CSV table of C-alpha atoms in Angstrom, one decimal:
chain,number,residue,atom,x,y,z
Z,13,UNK,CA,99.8,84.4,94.5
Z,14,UNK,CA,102.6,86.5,92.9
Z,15,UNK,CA,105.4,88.7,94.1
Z,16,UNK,CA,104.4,91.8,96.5
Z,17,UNK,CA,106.5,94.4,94.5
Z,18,UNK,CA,102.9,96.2,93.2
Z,19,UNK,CA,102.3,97.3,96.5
Z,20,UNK,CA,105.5,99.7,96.9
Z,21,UNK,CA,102.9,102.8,96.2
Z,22,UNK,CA,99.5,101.7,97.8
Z,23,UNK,CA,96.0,103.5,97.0
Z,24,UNK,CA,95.5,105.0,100.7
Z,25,UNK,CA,93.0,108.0,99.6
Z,26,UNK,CA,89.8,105.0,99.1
Z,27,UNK,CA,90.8,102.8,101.6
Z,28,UNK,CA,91.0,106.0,104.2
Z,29,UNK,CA,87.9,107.2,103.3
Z,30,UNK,CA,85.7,103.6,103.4
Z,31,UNK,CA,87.7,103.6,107.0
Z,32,UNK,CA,86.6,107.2,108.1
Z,33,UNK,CA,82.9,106.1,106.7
Z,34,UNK,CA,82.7,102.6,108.5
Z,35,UNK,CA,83.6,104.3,111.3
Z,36,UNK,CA,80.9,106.7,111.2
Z,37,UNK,CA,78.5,104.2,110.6
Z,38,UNK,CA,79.0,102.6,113.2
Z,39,UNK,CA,79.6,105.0,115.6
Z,40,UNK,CA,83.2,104.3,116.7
Z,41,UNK,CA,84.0,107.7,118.2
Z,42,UNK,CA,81.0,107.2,121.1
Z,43,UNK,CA,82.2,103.7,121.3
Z,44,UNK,CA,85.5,104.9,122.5
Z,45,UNK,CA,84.8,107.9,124.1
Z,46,UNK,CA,82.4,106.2,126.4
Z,47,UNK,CA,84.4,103.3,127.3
Z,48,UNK,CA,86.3,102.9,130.8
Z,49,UNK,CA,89.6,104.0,131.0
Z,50,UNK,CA,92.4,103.6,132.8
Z,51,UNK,CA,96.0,105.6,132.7
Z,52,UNK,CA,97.8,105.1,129.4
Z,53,UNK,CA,100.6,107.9,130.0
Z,54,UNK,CA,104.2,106.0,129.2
Z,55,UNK,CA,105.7,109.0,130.9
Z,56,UNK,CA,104.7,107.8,134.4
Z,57,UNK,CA,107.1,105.8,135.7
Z,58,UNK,CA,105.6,102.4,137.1
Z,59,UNK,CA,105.7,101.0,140.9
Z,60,UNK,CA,108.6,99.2,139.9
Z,61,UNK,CA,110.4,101.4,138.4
Z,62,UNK,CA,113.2,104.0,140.3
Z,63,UNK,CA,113.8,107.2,138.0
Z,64,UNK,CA,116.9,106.4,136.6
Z,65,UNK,CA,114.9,102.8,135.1
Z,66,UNK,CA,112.1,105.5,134.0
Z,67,UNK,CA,114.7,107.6,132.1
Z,68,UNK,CA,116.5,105.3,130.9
Z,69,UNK,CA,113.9,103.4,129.3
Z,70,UNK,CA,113.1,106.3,126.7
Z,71,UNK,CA,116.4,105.1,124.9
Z,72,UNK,CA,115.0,102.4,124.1
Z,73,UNK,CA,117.2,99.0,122.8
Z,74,UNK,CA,120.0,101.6,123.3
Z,75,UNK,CA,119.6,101.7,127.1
Z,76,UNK,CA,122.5,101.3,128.9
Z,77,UNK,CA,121.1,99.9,132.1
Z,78,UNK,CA,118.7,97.4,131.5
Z,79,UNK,CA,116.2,96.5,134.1
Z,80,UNK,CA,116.4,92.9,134.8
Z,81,UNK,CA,113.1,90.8,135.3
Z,82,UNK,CA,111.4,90.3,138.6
Z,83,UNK,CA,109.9,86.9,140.2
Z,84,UNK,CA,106.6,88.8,139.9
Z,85,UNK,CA,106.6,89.8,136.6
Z,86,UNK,CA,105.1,88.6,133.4
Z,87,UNK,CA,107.1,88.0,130.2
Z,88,UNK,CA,105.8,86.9,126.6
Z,89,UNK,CA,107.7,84.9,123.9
Z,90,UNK,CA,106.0,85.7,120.3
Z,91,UNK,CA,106.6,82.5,118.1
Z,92,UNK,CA,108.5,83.7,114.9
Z,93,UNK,CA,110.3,82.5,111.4
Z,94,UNK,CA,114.2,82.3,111.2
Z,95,UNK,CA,115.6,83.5,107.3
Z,96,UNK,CA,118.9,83.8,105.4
Z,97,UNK,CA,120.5,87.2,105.9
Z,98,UNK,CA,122.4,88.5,102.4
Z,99,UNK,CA,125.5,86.5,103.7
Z,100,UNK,CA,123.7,83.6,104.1
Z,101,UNK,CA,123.3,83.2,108.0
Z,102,UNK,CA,120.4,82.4,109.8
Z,103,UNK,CA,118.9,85.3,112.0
Z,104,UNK,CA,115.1,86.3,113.2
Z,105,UNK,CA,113.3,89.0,114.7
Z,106,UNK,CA,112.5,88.3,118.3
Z,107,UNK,CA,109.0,89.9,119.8
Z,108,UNK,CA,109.1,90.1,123.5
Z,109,UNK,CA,107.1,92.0,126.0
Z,110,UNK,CA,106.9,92.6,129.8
Z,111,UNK,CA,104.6,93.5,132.5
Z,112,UNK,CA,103.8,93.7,136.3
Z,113,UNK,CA,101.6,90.5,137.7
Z,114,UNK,CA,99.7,93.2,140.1
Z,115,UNK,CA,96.1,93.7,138.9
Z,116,UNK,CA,94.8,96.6,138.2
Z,117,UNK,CA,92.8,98.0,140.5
Z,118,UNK,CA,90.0,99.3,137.9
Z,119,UNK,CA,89.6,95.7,136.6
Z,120,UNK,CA,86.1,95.9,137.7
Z,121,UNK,CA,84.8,98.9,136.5
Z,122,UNK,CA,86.3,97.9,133.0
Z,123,UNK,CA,84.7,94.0,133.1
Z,124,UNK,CA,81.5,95.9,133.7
Z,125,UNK,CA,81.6,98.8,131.6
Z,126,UNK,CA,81.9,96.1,128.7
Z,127,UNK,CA,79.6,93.7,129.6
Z,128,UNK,CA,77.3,96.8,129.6
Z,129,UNK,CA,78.2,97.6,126.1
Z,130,UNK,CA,77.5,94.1,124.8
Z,131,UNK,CA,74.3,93.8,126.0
Z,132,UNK,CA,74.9,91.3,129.2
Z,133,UNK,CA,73.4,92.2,132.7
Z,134,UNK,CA,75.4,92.7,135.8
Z,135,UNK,CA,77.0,89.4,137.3
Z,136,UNK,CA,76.6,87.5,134.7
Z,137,UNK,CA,78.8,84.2,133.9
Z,138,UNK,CA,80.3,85.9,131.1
Z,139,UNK,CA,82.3,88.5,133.2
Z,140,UNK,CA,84.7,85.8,134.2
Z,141,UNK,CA,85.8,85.4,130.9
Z,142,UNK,CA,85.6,89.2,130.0
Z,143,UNK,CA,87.8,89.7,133.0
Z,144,UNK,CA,90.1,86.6,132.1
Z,145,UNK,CA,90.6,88.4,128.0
Z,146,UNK,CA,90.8,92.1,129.1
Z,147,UNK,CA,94.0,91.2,131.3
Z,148,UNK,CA,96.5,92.2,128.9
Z,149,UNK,CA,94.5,95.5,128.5
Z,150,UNK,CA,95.5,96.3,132.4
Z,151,UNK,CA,98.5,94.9,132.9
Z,152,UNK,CA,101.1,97.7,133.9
Z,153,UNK,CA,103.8,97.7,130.8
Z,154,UNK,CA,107.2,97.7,132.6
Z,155,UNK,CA,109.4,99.7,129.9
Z,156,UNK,CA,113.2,99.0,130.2
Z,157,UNK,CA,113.3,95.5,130.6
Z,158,UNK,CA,116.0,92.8,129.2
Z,159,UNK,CA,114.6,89.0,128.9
Z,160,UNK,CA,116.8,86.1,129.0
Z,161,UNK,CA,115.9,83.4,126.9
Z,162,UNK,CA,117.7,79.8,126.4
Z,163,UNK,CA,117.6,78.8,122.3
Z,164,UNK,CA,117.5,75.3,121.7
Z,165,UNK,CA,119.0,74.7,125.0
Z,166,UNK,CA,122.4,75.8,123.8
Z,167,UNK,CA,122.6,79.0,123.0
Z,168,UNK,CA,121.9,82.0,125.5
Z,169,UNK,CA,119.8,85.5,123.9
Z,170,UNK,CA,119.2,88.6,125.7
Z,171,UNK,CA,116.6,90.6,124.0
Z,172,UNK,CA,115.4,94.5,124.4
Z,173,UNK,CA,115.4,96.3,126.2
Z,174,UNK,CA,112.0,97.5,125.5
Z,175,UNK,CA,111.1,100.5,124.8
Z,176,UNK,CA,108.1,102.8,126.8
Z,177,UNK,CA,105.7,100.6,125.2
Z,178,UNK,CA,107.0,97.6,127.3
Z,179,UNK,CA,108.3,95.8,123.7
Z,180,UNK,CA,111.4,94.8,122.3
Z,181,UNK,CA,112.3,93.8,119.1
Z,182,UNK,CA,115.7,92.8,117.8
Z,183,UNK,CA,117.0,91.0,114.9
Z,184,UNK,CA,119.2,87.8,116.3
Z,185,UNK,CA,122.2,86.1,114.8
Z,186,UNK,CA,121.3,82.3,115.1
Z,187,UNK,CA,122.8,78.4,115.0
Z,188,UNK,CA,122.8,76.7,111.7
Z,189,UNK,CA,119.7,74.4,111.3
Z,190,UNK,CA,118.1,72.5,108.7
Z,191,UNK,CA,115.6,74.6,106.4
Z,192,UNK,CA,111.8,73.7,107.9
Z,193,UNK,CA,113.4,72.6,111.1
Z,194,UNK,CA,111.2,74.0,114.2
Z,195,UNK,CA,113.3,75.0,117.2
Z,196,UNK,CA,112.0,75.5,121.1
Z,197,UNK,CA,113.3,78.3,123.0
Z,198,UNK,CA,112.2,79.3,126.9
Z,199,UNK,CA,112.6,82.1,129.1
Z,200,UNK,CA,115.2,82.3,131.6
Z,201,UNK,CA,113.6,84.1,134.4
Z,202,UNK,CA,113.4,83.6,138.1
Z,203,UNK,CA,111.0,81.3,139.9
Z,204,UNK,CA,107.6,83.1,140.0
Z,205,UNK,CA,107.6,84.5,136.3
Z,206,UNK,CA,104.6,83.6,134.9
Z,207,UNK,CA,103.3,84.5,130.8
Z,208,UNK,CA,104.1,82.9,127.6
Z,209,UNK,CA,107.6,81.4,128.5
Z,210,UNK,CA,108.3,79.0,125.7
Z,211,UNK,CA,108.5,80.0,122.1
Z,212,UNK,CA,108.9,78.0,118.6
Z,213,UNK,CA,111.2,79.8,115.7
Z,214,UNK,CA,110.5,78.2,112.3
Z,215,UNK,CA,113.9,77.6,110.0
Z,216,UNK,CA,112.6,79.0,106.4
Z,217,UNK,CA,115.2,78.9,103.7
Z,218,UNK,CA,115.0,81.5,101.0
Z,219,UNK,CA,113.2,80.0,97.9
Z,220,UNK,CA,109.5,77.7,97.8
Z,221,UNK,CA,106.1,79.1,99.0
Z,222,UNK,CA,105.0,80.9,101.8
Z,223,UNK,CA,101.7,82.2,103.0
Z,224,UNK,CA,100.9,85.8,104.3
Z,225,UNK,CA,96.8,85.4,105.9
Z,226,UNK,CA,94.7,88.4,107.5
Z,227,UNK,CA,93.1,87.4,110.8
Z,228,UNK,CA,90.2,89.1,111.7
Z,229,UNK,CA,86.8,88.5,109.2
Z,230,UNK,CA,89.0,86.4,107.4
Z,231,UNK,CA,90.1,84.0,109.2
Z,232,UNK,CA,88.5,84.6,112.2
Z,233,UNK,CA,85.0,86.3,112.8
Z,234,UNK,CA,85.7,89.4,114.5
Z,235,UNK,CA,82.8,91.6,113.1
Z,236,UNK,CA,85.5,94.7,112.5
Z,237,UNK,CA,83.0,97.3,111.1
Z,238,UNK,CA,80.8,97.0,114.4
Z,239,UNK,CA,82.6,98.3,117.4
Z,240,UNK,CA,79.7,96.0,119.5
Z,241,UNK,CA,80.6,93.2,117.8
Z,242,UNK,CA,84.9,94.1,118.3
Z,243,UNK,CA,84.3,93.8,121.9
Z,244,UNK,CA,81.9,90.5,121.7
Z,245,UNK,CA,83.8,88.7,119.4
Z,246,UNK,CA,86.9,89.6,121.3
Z,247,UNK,CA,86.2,89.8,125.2
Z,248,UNK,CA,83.3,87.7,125.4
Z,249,UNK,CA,82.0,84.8,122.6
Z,250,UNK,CA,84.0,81.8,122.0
Z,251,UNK,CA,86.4,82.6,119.4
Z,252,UNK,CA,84.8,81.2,116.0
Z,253,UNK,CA,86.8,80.4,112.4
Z,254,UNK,CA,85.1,81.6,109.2
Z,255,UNK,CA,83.7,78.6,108.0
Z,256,UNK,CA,85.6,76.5,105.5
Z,257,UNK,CA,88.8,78.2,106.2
Z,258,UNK,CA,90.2,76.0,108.4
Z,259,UNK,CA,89.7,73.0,106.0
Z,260,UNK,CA,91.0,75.0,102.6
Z,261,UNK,CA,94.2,76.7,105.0
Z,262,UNK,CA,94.8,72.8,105.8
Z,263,UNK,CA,94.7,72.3,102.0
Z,264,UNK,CA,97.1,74.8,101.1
Z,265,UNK,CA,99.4,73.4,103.9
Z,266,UNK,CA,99.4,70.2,102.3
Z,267,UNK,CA,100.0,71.8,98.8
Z,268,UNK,CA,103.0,74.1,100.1
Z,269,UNK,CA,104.8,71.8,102.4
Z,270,UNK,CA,104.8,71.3,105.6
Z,271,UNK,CA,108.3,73.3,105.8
Z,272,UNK,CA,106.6,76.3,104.0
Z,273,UNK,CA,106.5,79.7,106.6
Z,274,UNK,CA,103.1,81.2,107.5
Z,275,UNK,CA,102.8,84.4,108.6
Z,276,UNK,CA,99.3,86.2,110.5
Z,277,UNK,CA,98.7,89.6,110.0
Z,278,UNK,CA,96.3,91.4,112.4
Z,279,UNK,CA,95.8,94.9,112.9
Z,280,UNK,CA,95.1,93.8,116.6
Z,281,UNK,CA,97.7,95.6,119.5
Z,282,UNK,CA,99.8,92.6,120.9
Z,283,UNK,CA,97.1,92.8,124.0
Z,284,UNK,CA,95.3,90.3,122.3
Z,285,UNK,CA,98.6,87.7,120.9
Z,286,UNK,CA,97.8,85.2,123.4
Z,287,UNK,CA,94.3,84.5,122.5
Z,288,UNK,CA,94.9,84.7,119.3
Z,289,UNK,CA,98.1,82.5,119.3
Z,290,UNK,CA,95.3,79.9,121.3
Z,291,UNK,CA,92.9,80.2,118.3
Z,292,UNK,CA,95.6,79.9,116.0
Z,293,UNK,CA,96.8,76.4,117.1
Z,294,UNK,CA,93.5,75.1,117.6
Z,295,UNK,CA,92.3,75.9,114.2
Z,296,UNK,CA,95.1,76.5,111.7
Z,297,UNK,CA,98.7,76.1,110.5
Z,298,UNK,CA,101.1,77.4,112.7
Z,299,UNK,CA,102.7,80.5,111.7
Z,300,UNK,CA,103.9,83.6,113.2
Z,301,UNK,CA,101.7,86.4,114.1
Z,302,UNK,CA,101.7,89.6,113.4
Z,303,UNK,CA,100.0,92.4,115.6
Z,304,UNK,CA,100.3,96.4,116.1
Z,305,UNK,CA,102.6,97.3,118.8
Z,306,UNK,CA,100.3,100.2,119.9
Z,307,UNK,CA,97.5,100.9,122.5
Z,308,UNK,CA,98.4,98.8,125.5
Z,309,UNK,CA,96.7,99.3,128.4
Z,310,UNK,CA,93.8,101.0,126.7
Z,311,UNK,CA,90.4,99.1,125.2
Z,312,UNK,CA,89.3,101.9,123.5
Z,313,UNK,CA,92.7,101.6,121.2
Z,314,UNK,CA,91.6,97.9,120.3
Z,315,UNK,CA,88.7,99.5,118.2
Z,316,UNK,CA,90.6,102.5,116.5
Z,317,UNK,CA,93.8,99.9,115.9
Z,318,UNK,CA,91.2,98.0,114.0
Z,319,UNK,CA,89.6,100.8,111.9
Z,320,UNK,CA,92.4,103.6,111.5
Z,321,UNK,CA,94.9,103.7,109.3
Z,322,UNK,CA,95.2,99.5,108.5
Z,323,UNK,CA,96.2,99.7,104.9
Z,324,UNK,CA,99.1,101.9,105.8
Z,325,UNK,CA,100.2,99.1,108.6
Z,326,UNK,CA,99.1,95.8,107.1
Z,327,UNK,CA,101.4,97.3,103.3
Z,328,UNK,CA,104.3,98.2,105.4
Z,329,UNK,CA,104.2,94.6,107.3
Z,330,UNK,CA,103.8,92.5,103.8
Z,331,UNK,CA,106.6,94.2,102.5
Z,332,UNK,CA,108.7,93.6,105.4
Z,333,UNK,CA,108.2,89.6,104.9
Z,334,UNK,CA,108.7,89.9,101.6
Z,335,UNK,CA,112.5,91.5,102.5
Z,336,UNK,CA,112.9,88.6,104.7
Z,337,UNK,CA,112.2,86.3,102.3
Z,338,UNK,CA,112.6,88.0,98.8
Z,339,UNK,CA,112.8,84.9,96.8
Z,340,UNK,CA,109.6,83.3,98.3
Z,341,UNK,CA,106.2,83.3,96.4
Z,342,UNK,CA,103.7,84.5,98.5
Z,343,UNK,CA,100.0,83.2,98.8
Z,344,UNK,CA,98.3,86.2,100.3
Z,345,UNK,CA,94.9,86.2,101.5
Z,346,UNK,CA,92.5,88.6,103.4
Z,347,UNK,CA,88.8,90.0,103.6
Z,348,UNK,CA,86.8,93.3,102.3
Z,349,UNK,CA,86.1,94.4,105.3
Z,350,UNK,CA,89.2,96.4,106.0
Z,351,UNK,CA,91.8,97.9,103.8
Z,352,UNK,CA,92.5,94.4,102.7
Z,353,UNK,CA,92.0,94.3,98.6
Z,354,UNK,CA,94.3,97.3,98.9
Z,355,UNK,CA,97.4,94.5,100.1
Z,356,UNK,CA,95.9,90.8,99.6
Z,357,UNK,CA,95.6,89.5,96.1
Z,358,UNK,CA,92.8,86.5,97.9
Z,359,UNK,CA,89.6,88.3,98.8
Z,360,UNK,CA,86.8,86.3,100.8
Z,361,UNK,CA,84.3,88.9,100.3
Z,362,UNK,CA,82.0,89.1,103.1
Z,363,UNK,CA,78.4,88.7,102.1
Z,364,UNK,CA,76.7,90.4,105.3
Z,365,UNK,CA,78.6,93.6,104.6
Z,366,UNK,CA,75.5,95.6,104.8
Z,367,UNK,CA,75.0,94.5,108.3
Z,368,UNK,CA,78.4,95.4,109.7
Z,369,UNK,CA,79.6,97.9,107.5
Z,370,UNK,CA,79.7,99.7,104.4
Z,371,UNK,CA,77.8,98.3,100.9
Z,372,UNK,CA,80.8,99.5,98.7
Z,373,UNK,CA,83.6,97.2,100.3
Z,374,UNK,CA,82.1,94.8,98.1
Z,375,UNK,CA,81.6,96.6,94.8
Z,376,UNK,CA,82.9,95.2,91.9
Z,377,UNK,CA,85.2,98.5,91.2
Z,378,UNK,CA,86.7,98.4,94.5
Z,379,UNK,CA,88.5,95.5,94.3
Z,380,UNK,CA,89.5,96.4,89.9
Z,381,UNK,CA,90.7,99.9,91.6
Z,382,UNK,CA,92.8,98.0,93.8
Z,383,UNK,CA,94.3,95.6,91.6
Z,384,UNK,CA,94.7,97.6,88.4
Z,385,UNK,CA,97.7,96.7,86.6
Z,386,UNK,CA,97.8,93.0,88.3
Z,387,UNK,CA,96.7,90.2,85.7
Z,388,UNK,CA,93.0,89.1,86.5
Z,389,UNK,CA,94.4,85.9,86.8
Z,390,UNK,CA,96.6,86.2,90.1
Z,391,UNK,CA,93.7,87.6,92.3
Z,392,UNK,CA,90.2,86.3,93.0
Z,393,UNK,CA,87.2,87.3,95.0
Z,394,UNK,CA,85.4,84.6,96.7
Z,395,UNK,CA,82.6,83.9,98.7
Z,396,UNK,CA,83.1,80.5,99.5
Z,397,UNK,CA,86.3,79.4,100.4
Z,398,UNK,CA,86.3,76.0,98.7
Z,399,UNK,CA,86.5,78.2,95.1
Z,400,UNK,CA,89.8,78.3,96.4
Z,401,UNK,CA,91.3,75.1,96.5
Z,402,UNK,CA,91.7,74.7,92.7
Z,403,UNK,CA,93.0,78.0,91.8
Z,404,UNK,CA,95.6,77.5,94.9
Z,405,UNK,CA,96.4,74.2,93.8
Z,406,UNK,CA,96.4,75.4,89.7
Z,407,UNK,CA,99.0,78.0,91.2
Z,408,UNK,CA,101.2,76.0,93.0
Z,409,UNK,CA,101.6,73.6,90.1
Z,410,UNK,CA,103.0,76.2,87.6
């Protein structure tokens, strides 16, 4: 609950070692090794793709000839937050991706190599929902693709190209709107497109709170130190909220404004936005979500995205918010089962640690390593996330 600026030279050295040791312990590396696979080369050109779309594609937002999208396609609209540039306009980062709507043809060996994993026999219910979650995993990326997309009805944005990893990104000039106003924009594709086609970009002005949450073990159980429990929680169980987090993120909703930005940070590959943009509205504020833009079309890369090098990614995302919206003071919470104390100054300390991971996370010098020089005041550990509400409320107040 204080400015980000301590975390311009973050501790990697502990954090990388607890991550090379939770990996050992729970055998990661057999994990991945032994899970199905299917191609994940970005230097073979798709079936929809002729060679000069192929080449092309490797210059990424710079690409000349963009590839236009396809009645048979799939597009996705990532929700995001609008800020004041140094002039004073409006202007957001758009997230959109693109794939083919033909299956792949290993869907089954992959639905039943994980169902193996997880314990389930052969045939069982459950595959139609692993085979319903591990779609995004097998989608062919198309790379070189520009999306159309209609904001507010009025104004008309072409974002990408993408690059090889079928994602663009571009920073957007936008209309003058009301700070805390929340405005719809859909894609403008051709009749047969199907995906996330509608989008909301939430108007945050420069000053007031905002709050920056962790995702997985924090807000959501994901079991991170456990590659068994990655692919339960993610391809097969119904996806559950940590207890009492729901109920105190509604609280500090209701103590920030309504208009107040919230951002999600998960070191999940952007595979997985849709389900977790469905958890999301059903159980918290809305908010934009951050993921990895890495490992599509790969399952394996779910479990080292979650366990490799997440300090290092979740550091360099805060810090990006905190340049789009300097002036904001940040609530920022997470867990200790990543690299979390090392970027979130709100720790829910997991108290089955031993059972999913490593003892230390939750040693009393880990988290006074990672928050040396930060008064004791702006950071807490908790355990139950109703110790929270006062201190949030006690900071908000100052």
């Amino acid at each position: 609950m204080s400015s980000i600026t301590r975390y311009t030279q973050p501790r990697r050295s502990s954090s990388s070692r607890l991550e090379q040791e939770t990996r050992t312990h729970g055998n990661f590396s057999d994990t991945e090794s032994s899970l199905a696979s299917i191609s994940t080369s970005q230097a073979k050109a798709s079936r929809k793709e002729n060679k000069l779309t192929h080449w092309l594609s490797y210059l990424g937002s710079n690409n000349p000839l963009p590839a236009q999208i396809a009645a048979d396609d799939v597009v996705w609209l990532m929700d995001n937050v609008a800020f004041r540039n140094p002039t004073g306009a409006w202007q957001a980062e758009f997230v959109s991706a693109a794939f083919d709507q033909k299956p792949c043809e290993r869907m089954v060996d992959l639905v039943g190599d994980i169902a193996s994993k997880v314990g389930l026999s052969k045939g069982g219910e459950e595959e139609k929902t692993i085979e319903q979650r591990i779609s995004p995993f097998v989608m062919e990326i198309l790379p070189g693709r520009q999306i159309k997309v209609n904001f507010d009805e009025s104004t008309k944005l072409k974002l990408g190209p993408g690059g090889r990893n079928g994602i663009s990104s571009d920073v957007v000039r936008l209309p003058k709107a009301a700070g805390g106003a929340v405005v719809r924009s859909t894609a403008d594709v051709p009749m047969g497109v199907v995906g996330l086609l509608e989008m909301k970009t939430v108007y945050a002005e420069p000053e007031g709170w905002a709050v920056l949450s962790d995702v997985d073990d924090t807000i959501k159980i994901t079991q991170t130190s456990d590659p068994v429990g990655i692919l339960r929680s993610t391809f097969v169980s119904e996806p559950t909220p940590v207890a009492g987090m729901p109920e105190l993120y509604q609280h500090i909703q209701e103590l920030v404004k309504p208009t107040a930005p919230w951002f999600y940070l998960s070191a999940s590959p952007y595979n997985l936005y849709p389900f977790l943009r469905q958890f999301r509205d059903e159980h918290y504020p809305h908010g934009q979500l951050i993921l990895r833009d890495a490992s599509w079309m790969t399952v394996s890369g779910l479990l080292s995205n979650l366990t490799l090098g997440t300090e290092q990614y979740k550091v360099d995302r805060i810090k990006k918010v905190h340049r789009w919206l300097p002036r904001r003071k940040m609530i920022l919470i997470g867990d200790s089962t990543q690299s979390d104390p090392e970027a979130y100054v709100l720790i829910r300390k997991v108290t089955d640690i031993a059972a999913v991971g490593i003892e230390e996370k939750n040693e009393p010098k880990r988290f006074e390593k990672a928050f040396e020089g930060v008064h004791r005041e702006i950071w807490h550990v908790f355990e139950d996330p109703a110790e929270c509400w006062s201190l949030v409320q006690q900071a908000v107040g100052r």
